[in-house]
Tab-separated table of C-alpha atoms in Angstrom:
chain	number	residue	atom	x	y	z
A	1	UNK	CA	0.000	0.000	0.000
A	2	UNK	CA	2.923	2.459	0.761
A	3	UNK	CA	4.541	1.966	-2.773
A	4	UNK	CA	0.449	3.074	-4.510
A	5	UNK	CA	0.615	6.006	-2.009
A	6	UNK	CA	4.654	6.986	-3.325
A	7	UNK	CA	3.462	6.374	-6.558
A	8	UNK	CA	0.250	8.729	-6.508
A	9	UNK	CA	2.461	11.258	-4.174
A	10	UNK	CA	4.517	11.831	-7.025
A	11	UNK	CA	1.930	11.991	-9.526
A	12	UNK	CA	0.688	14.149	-7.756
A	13	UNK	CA	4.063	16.350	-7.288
A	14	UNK	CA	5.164	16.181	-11.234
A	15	UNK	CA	1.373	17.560	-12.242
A	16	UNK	CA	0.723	20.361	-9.992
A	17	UNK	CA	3.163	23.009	-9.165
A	18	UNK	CA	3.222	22.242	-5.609
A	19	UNK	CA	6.196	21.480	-3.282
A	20	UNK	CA	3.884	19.811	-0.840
A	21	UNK	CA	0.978	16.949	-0.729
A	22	UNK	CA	-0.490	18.161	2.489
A	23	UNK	CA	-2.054	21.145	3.343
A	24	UNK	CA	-1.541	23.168	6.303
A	25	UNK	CA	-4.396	22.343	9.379
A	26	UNK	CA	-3.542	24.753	12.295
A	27	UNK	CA	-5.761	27.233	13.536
A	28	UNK	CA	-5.428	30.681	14.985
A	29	UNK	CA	-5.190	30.170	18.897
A	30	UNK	CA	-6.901	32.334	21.409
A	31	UNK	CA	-10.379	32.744	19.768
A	32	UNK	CA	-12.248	32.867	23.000
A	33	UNK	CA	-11.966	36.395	23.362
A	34	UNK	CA	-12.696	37.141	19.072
A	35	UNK	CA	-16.105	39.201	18.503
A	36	UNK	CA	-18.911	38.218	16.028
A	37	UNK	CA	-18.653	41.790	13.763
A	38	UNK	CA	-15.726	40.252	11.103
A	39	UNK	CA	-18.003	36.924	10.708
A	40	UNK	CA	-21.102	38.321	10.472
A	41	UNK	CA	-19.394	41.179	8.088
A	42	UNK	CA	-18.861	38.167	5.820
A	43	UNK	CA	-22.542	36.865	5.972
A	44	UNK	CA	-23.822	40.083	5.178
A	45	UNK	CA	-21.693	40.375	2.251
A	46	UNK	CA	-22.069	36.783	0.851
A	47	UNK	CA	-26.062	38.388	1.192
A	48	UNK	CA	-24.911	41.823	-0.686
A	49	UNK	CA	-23.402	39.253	-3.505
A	50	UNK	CA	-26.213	37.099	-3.765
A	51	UNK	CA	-29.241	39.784	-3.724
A	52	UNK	CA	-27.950	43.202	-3.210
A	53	UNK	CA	-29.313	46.332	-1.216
A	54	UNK	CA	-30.776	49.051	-2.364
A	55	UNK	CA	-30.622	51.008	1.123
A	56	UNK	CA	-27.628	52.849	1.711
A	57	UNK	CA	-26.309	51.692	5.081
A	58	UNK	CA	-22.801	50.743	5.978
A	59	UNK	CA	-21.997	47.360	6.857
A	60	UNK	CA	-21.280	48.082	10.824
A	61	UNK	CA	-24.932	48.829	10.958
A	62	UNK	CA	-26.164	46.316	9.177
A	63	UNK	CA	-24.330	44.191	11.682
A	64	UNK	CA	-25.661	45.896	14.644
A	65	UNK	CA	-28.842	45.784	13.475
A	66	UNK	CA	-28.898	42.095	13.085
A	67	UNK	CA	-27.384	41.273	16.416
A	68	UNK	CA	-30.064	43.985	18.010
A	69	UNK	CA	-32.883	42.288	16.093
A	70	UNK	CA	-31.442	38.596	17.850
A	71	UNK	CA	-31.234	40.841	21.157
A	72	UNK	CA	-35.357	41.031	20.882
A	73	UNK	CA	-35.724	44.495	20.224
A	74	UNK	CA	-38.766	45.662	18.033
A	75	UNK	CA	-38.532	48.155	14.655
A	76	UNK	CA	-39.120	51.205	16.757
A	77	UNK	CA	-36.517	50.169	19.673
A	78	UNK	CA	-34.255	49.494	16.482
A	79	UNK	CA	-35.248	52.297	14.863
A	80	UNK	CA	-34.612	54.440	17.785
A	81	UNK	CA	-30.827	52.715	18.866
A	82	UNK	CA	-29.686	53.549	14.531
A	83	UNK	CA	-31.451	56.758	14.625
A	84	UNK	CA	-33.481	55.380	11.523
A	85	UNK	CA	-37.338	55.235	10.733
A	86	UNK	CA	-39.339	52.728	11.233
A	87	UNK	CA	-39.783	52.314	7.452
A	88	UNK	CA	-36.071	52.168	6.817
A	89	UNK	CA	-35.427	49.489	9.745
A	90	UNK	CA	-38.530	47.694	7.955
A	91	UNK	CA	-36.663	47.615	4.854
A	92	UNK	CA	-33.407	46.756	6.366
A	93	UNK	CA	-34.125	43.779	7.939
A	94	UNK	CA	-36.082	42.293	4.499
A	95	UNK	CA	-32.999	42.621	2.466
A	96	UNK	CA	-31.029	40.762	5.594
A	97	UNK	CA	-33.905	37.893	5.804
A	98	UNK	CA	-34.473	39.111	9.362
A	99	UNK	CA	-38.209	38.029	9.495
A	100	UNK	CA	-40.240	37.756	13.015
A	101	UNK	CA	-42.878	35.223	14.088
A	102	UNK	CA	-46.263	36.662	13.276
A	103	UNK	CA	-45.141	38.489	10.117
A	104	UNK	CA	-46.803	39.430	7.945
A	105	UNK	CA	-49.830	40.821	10.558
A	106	UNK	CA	-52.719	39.938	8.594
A	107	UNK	CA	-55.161	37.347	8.355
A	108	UNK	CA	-54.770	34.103	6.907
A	109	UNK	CA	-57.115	34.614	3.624
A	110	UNK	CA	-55.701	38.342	3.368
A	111	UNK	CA	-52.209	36.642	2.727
A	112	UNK	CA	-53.377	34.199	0.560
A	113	UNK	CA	-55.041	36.694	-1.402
A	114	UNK	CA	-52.370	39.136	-1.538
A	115	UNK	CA	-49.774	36.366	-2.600
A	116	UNK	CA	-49.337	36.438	-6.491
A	117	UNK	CA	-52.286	38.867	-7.194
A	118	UNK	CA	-51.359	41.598	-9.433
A	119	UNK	CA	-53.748	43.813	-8.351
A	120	UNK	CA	-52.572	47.124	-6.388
A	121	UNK	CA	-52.081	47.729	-2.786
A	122	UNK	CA	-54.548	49.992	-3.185
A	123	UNK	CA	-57.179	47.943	-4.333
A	124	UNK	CA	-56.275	45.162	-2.004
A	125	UNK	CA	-56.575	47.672	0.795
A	126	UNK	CA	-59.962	48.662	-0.013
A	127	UNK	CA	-61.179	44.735	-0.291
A	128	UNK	CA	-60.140	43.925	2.874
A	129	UNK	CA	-60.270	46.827	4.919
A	130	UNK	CA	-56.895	47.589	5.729
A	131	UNK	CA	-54.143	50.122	4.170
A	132	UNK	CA	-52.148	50.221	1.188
A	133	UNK	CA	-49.051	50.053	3.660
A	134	UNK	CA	-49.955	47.048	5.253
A	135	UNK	CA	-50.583	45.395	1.592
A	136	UNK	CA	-47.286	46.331	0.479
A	137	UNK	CA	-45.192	44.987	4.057
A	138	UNK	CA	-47.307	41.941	3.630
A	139	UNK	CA	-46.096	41.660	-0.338
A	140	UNK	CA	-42.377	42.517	1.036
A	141	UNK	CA	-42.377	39.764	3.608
A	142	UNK	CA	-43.478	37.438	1.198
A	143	UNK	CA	-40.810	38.216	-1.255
A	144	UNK	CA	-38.285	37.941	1.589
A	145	UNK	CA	-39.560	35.058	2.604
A	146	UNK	CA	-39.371	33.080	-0.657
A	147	UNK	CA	-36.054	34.423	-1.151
A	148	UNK	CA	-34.837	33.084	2.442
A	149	UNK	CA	-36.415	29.791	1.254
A	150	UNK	CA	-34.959	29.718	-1.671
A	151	UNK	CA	-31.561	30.008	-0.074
A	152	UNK	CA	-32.647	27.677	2.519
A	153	UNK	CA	-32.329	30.358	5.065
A	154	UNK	CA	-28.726	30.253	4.896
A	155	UNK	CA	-27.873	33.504	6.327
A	156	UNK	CA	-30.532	33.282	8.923
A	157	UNK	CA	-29.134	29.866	10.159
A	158	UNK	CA	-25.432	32.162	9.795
A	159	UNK	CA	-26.613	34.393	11.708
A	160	UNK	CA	-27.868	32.496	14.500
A	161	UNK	CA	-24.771	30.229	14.608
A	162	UNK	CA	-22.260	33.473	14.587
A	163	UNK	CA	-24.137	35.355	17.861
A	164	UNK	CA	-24.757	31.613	19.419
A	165	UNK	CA	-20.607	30.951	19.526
A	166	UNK	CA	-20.198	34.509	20.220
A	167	UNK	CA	-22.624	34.107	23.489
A	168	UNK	CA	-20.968	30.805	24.429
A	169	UNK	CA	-17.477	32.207	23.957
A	170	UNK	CA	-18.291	35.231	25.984
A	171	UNK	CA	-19.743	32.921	28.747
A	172	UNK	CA	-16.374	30.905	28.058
A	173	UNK	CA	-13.954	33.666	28.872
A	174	UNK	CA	-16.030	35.376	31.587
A	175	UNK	CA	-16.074	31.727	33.491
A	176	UNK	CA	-11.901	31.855	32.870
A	177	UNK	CA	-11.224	34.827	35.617
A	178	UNK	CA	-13.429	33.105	38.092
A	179	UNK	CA	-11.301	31.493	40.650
A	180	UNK	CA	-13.346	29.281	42.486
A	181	UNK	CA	-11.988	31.041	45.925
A	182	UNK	CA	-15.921	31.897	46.629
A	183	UNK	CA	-16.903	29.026	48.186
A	184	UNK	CA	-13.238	28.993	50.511
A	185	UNK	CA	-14.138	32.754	51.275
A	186	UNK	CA	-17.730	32.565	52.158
A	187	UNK	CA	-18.754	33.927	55.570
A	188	UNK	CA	-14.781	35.112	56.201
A	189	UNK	CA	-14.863	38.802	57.761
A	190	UNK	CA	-13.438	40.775	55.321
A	191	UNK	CA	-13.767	44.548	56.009
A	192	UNK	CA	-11.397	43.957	58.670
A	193	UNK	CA	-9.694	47.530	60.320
A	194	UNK	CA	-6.022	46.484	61.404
């Protein structure tokens, strides 16, 4: 077996330009201690690559925004932290797949309805008694949401895996300056005047 492996090593060696068969395998120590901004920088522009933006906002934002939006606050609490409008966070989070349970906020049969009619916001409004505004978020969380799908929420799932290590890692590090001298210290008198 040792004289196929020579043999395809130096197949391998007169073909390609390389030196080497193996590649190098270490990794970057310390990583404990690394924020989540650089690899969620990347997911958000793998997303710019794949659909684009069409708001102007600079990828530190973007970033914040999603890790706010994981945090649990709302568009106006978001809206509020970027000094934004609530229309603009609206937007933001649809072109970063940043959807939340409950969306879109209309009935059933009003979704239904709305999805793949060509008829205008307008005209939707009026059939079923709500406002052109709420026709149109309805039609853009749709769109996001078949674009996430199509994807198979990739960057959502990126997303969530990015903050989750960050959290643990955090957790990790705080837990590393703990000396486990509380329990030894417990009920010791230590605002002692000598």
């Amino acid at each position: 077996m040792e004289e196929k492996t020579e043999e395809l090593r130096d197949i391998f060696l007169s073909v390609s330009e390389e030196e080497t068969v193996t590649e190098s395998q270490t990794e970057d120590r310390g990583s404990l201690l690394g924020g989540s901004d650089g690899d969620l920088t990347e997911v958000v522009e793998q997303l710019r690559e794949k659909f684009g933006f069409e708001l102007s906002m600079d990828e530190e934002t973007r970033c914040r925004l999603i890790e706010a939006f994981y945090d649990g606050a709302d568009d106006e609490q978001l809206a509020e932290r970027f000094d934004l409008d609530a229309e603009t966070v609206f937007e933001a989070r649809m072109e970063l797949h940043l959807l939340r349970d409950g969306e879109p906020q209309l009935p059933e049969e009003t979704v239904e309805a709305i999805r793949g009619s060509e008829r205008s916001a307008e005209r939707l409004a009026e059939e079923f008694d709500t406002t052109a505004e709420e026709i149109r978020r309805c039609r853009a969380v749709l769109e996001t949401r078949e674009r996430s799908r199509r994807v198979s929420q990739r960057f959502r799932t990126a997303y969530e895996e990015r903050l989750t290590d960050t959290e643990l890692s955090d957790h990790l590090a705080a837990e590393t300056h703990e000396d486990g001298l509380d329990g030894a210290t417990e009920g010791a008198e230590v605002d002692v005047d000598f």
